Short mmCIF file of C-alpha atoms in Angstrom, two decimals:
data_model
loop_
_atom_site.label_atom_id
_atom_site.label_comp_id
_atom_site.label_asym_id
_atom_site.label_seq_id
_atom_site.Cartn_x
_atom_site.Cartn_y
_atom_site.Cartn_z
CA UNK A 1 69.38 -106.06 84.60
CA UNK A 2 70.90 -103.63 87.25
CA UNK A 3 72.28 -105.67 89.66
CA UNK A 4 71.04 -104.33 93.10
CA UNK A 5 73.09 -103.13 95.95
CA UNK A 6 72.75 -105.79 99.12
CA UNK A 7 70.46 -104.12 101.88
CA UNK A 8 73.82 -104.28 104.59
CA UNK A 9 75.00 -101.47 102.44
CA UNK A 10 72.61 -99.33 101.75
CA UNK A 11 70.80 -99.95 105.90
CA UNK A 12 73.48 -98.17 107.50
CA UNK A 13 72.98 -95.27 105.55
CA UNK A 14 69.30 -94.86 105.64
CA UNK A 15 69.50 -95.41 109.37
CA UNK A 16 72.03 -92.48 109.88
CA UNK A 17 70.07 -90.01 107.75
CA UNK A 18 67.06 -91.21 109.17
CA UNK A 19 68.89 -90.30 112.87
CA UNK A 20 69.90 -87.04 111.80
CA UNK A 21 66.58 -85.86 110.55
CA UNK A 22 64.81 -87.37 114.36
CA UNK A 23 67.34 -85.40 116.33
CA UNK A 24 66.96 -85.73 119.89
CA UNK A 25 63.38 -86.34 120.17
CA UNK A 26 62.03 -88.02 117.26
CA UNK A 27 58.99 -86.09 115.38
CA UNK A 28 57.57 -83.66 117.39
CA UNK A 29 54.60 -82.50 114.98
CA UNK A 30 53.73 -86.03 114.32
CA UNK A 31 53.20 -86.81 117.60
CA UNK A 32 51.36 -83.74 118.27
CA UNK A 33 48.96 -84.13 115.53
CA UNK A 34 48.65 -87.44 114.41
CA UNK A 35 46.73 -90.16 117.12
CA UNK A 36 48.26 -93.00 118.21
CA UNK A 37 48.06 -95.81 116.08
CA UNK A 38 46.51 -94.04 112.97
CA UNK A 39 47.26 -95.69 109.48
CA UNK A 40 47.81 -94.08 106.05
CA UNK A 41 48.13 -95.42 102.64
CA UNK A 42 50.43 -93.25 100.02
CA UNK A 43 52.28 -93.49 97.15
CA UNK A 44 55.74 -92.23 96.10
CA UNK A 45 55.28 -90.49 92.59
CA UNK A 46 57.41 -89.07 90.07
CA UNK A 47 56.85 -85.28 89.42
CA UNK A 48 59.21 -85.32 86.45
CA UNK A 49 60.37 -87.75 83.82
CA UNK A 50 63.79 -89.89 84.58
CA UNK A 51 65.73 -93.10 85.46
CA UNK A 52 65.48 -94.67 88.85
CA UNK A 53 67.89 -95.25 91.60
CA UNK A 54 67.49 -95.77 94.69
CA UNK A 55 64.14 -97.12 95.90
CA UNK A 56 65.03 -99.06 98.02
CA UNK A 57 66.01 -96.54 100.28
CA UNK A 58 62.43 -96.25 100.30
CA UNK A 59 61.88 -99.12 101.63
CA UNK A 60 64.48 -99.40 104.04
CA UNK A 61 63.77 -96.31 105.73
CA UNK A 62 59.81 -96.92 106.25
CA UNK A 63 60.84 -100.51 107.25
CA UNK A 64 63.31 -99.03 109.83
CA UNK A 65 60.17 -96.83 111.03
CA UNK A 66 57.31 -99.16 110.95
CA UNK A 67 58.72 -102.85 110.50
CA UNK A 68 54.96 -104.32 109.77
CA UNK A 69 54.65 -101.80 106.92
CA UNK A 70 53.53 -102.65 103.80
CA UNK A 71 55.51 -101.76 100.35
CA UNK A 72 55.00 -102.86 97.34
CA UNK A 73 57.64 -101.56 94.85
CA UNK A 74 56.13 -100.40 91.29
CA UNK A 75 59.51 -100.62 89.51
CA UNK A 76 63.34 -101.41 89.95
CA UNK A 77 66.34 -99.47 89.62
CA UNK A 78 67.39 -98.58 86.11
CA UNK A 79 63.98 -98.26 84.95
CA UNK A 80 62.88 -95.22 82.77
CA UNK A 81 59.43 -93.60 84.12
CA UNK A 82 57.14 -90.79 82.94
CA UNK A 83 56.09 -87.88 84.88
CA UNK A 84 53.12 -89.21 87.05
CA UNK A 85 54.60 -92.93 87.14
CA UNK A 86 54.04 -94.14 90.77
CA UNK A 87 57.11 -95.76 91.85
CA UNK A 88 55.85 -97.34 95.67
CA UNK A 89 53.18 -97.74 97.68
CA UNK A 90 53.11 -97.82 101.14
CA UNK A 91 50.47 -98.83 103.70
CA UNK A 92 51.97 -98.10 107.42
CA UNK A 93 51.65 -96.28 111.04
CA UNK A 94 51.00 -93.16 109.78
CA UNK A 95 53.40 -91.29 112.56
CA UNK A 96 56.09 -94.07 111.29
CA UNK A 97 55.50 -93.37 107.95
CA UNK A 98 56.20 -89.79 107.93
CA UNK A 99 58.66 -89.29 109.93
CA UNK A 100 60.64 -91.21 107.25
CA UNK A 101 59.38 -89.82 104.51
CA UNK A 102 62.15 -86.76 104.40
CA UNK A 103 64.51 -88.91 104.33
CA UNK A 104 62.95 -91.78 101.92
CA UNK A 105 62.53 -88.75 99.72
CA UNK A 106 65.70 -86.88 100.26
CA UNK A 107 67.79 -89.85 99.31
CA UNK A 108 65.45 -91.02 96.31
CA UNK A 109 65.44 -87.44 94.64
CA UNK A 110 69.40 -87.52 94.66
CA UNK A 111 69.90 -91.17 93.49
CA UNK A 112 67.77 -90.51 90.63
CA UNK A 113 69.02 -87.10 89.75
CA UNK A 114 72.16 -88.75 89.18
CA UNK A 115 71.09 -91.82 87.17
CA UNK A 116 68.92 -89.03 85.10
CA UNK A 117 71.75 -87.10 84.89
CA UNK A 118 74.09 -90.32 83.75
CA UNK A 119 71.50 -91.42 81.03
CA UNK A 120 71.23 -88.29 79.26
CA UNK A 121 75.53 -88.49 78.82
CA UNK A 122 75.18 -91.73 77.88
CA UNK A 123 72.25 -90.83 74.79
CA UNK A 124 74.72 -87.93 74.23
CA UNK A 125 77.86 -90.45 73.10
CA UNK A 126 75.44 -92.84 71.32
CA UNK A 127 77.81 -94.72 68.28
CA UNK A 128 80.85 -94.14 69.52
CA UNK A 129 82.75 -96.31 71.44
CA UNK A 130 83.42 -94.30 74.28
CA UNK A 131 81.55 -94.88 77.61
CA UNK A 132 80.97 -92.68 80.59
CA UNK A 133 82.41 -93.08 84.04
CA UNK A 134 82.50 -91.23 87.09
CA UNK A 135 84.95 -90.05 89.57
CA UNK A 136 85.41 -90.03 93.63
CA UNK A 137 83.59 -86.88 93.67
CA UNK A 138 80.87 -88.16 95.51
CA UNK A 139 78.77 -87.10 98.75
CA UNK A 140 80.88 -88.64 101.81
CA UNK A 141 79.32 -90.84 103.46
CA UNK A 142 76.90 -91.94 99.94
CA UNK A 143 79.23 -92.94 97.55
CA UNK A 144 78.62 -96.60 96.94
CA UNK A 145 75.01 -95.30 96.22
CA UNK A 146 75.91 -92.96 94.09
CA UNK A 147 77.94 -94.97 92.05
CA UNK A 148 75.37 -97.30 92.07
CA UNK A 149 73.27 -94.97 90.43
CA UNK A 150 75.57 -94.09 87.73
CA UNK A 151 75.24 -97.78 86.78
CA UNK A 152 71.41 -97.45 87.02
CA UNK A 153 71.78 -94.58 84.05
CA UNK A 154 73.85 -96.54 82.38
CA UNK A 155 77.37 -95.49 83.12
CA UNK A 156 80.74 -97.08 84.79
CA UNK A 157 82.44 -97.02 87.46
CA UNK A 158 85.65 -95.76 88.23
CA UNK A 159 87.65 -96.67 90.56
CA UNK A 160 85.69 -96.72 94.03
CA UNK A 161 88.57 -95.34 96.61
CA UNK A 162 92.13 -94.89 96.87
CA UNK A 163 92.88 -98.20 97.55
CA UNK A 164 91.33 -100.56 94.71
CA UNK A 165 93.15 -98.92 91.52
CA UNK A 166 96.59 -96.69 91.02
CA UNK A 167 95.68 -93.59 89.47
CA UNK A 168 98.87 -91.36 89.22
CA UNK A 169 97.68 -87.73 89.24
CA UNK A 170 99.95 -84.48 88.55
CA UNK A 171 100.87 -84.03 91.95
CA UNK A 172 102.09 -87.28 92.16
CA UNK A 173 104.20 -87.11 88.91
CA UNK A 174 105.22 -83.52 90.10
CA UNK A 175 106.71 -85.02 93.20
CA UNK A 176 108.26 -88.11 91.26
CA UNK A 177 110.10 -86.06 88.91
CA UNK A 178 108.31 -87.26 85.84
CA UNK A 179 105.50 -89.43 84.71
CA UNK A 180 107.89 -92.54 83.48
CA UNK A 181 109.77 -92.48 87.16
CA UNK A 182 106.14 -92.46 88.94
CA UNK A 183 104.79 -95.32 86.65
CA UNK A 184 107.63 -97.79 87.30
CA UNK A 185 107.37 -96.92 90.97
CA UNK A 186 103.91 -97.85 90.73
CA UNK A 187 104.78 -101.07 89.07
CA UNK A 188 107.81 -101.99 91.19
CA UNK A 189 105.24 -101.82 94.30
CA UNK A 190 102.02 -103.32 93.41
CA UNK A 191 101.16 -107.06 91.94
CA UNK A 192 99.92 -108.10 88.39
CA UNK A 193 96.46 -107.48 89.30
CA UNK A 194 96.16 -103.81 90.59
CA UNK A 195 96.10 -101.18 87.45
CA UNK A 196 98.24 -98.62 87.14
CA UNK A 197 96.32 -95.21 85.10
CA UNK A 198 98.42 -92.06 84.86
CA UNK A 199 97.29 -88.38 84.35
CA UNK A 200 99.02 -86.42 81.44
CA UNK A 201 98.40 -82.89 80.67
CA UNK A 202 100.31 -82.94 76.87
CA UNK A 203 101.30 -85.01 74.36
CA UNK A 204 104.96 -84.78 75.53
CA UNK A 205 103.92 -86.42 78.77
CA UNK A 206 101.43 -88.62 76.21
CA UNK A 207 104.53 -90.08 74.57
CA UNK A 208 106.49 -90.85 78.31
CA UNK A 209 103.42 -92.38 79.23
CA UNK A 210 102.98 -95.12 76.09
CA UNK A 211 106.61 -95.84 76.36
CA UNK A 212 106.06 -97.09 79.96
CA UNK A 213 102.86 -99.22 78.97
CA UNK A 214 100.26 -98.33 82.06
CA UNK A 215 97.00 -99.84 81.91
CA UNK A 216 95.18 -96.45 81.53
CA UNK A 217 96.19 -92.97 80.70
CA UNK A 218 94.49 -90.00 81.59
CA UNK A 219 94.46 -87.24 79.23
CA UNK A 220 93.56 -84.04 81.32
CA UNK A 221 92.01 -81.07 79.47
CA UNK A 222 92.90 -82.06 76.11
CA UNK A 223 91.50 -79.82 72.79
CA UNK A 224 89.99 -81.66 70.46
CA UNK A 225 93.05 -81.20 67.91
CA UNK A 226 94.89 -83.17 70.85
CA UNK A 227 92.71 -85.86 71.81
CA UNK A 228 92.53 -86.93 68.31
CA UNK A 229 96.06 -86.86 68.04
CA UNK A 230 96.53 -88.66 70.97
CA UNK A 231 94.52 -91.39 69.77
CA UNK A 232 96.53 -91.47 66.68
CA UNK A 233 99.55 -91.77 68.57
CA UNK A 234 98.04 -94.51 70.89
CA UNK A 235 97.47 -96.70 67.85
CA UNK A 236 100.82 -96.14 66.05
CA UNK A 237 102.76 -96.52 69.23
CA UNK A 238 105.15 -99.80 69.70
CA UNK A 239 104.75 -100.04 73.29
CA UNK A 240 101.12 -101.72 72.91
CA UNK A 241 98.04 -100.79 73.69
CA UNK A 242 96.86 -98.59 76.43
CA UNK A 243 93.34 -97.52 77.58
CA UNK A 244 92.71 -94.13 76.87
CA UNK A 245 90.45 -92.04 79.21
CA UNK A 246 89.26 -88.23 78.46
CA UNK A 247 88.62 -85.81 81.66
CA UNK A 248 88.19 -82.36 82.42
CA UNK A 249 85.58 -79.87 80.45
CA UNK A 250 82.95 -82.14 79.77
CA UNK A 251 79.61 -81.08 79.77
CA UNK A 252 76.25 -82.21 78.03
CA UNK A 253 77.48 -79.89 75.33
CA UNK A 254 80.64 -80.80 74.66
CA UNK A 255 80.82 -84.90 75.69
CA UNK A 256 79.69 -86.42 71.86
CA UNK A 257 82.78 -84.06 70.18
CA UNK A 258 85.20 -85.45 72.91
CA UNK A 259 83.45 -89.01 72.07
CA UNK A 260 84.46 -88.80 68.39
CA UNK A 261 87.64 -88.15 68.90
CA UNK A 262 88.24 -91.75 69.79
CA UNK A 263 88.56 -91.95 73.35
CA UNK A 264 87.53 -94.67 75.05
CA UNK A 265 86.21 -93.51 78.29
CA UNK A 266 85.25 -89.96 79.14
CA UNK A 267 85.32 -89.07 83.07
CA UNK A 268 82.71 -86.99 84.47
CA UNK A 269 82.54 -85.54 87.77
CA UNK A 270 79.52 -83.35 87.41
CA UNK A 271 77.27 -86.93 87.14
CA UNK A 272 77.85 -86.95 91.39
CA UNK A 273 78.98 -83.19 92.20
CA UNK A 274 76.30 -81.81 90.17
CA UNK A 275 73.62 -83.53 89.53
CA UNK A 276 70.04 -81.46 90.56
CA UNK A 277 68.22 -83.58 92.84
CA UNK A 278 64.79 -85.59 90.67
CA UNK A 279 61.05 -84.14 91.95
CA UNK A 280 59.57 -86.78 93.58
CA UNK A 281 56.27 -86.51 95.71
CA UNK A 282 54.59 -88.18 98.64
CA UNK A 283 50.75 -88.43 97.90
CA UNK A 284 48.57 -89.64 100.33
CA UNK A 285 45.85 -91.94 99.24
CA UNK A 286 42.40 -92.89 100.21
CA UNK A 287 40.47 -96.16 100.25
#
């Protein structure tokens, strides 16, 4: 089961979107059209197949609307659905109700987009023992839901900011003088229980990199021929064992030959950066 993110975190956000979208004076054409008090019934439907994330940013942002609203959720994050599959219904003020709806919409479409998105890398890599994470190249302001969705398609997380994981790039290493003085830095200034994951960009930096023992190490645009051998070298190496994570170039077309080279986690940006945005509807209903 995907455990769900608490509704502190995700309120803020709805609420902000929801205050950019009202601008200065709420929903003009709603209150020009629609009477006072009117109530409408609706659903929130899928227009294409995919993985869910994010409904309850649906609710939050009709709740935030129209607090006596009704919603009854149809499924829960991480769920597959079909094309057609109604994911919510709603019964609320009907000027409430859509003036949220952008913004219920806007934020479902993206969250599910990227757990689509996730899942298909993940089917991609299926029987090898690498697994797919992402990266901090999220939307500002959204990234705890977007990560969140990764998990709903089935991928990890990486680290969440700049302060809950070392991750020694090449600018840092440039600026150290080398990646064994940057990793014993690292080490010298952090406790047992922070990790320490360096970026190499060849197997000469692979080999300072083992000899130094860091938790992860990043092998940046690798071929093929050299993630393999780097995985050969990781498992004849005397300095332990070391987590070995593949980035740069990965696509839905190349991800299961970088997976059978060995690597044990494969980075992808393009799950938050890129993903297209899910088709999901609004239909009103009758009755």
């Amino acid at each position: 089961m995907i455990r769900q993110l608490p509704d502190l975190m995700i309120d803020p956000v709805v609420r902000m979107a929801l205050a950019e979208d009202l601008g200065r004076g709420g929903d003009v054409t709603g209150q020009a059209c629609i009477p006072e008090g009117a109530r409408m019934r609706a659903v929130f439907a899928a227009r294409k197949p995919g993985v869910l994330a994010g409904i309850d940013c649906v609710r939050l942002a009709v709740l935030a609307m129209d607090p006596q609203a009704t919603i009854t959720l149809k499924m829960r994050d991480g769920e597959a659905f079909a094309a057609g599959d109604v994911l919510a219904e709603v019964e609320a003020d009907a000027r409430a109700f859509l003036a949220a709806e952008r913004t219920a919409l806007n934020l479902l479409g993206r969250l599910c987009g990227i757990a689509t998105l996730t899942r298909a890398y993940v089917e991609a890599i299926k029987g090898t023992r690498a697994r797919i994470a992402d990266t901090r190249k999220t939307t500002p302001g959204l990234r705890a839901l977007e990560k969140h969705a990764v998990v709903c398609g089935g991928g990890a997380n990486h680290r969440f900011g700049l302060d809950d994981a070392i991750l020694i790039k090449d600018n840092h290493v440039a600026v150290c003088g080398g990646v064994s003085t940057a990793v014993r830095r690292a080490r010298a200034a952090v406790g047992h229980l922070m990790k320490i994951e360096v970026e190499v960009d060849s197997l000469e930096q692979l080999d300072q990199a083992l000899a130094e023992t860091p938790d992860v190490i990043m092998l940046d645009n690798f071929s093929l021929a050299d993630l393999t051998e780097a995985v050969r070298r990781r498992k004849t190496s005397p300095f332990g064992a070391v987590i070995l994570e593949a980035s740069g170039g990965v696509n839905l077309e190349t991800v299961a030959a970088i997976a059978r080279t060995g690597v044990d986690v494969i980075s992808v940006g393009a799950l938050t950066h890129s993903a297209p945005a899910l088709d999901i509807g609004l239909d009103a209903t009758t009755g």
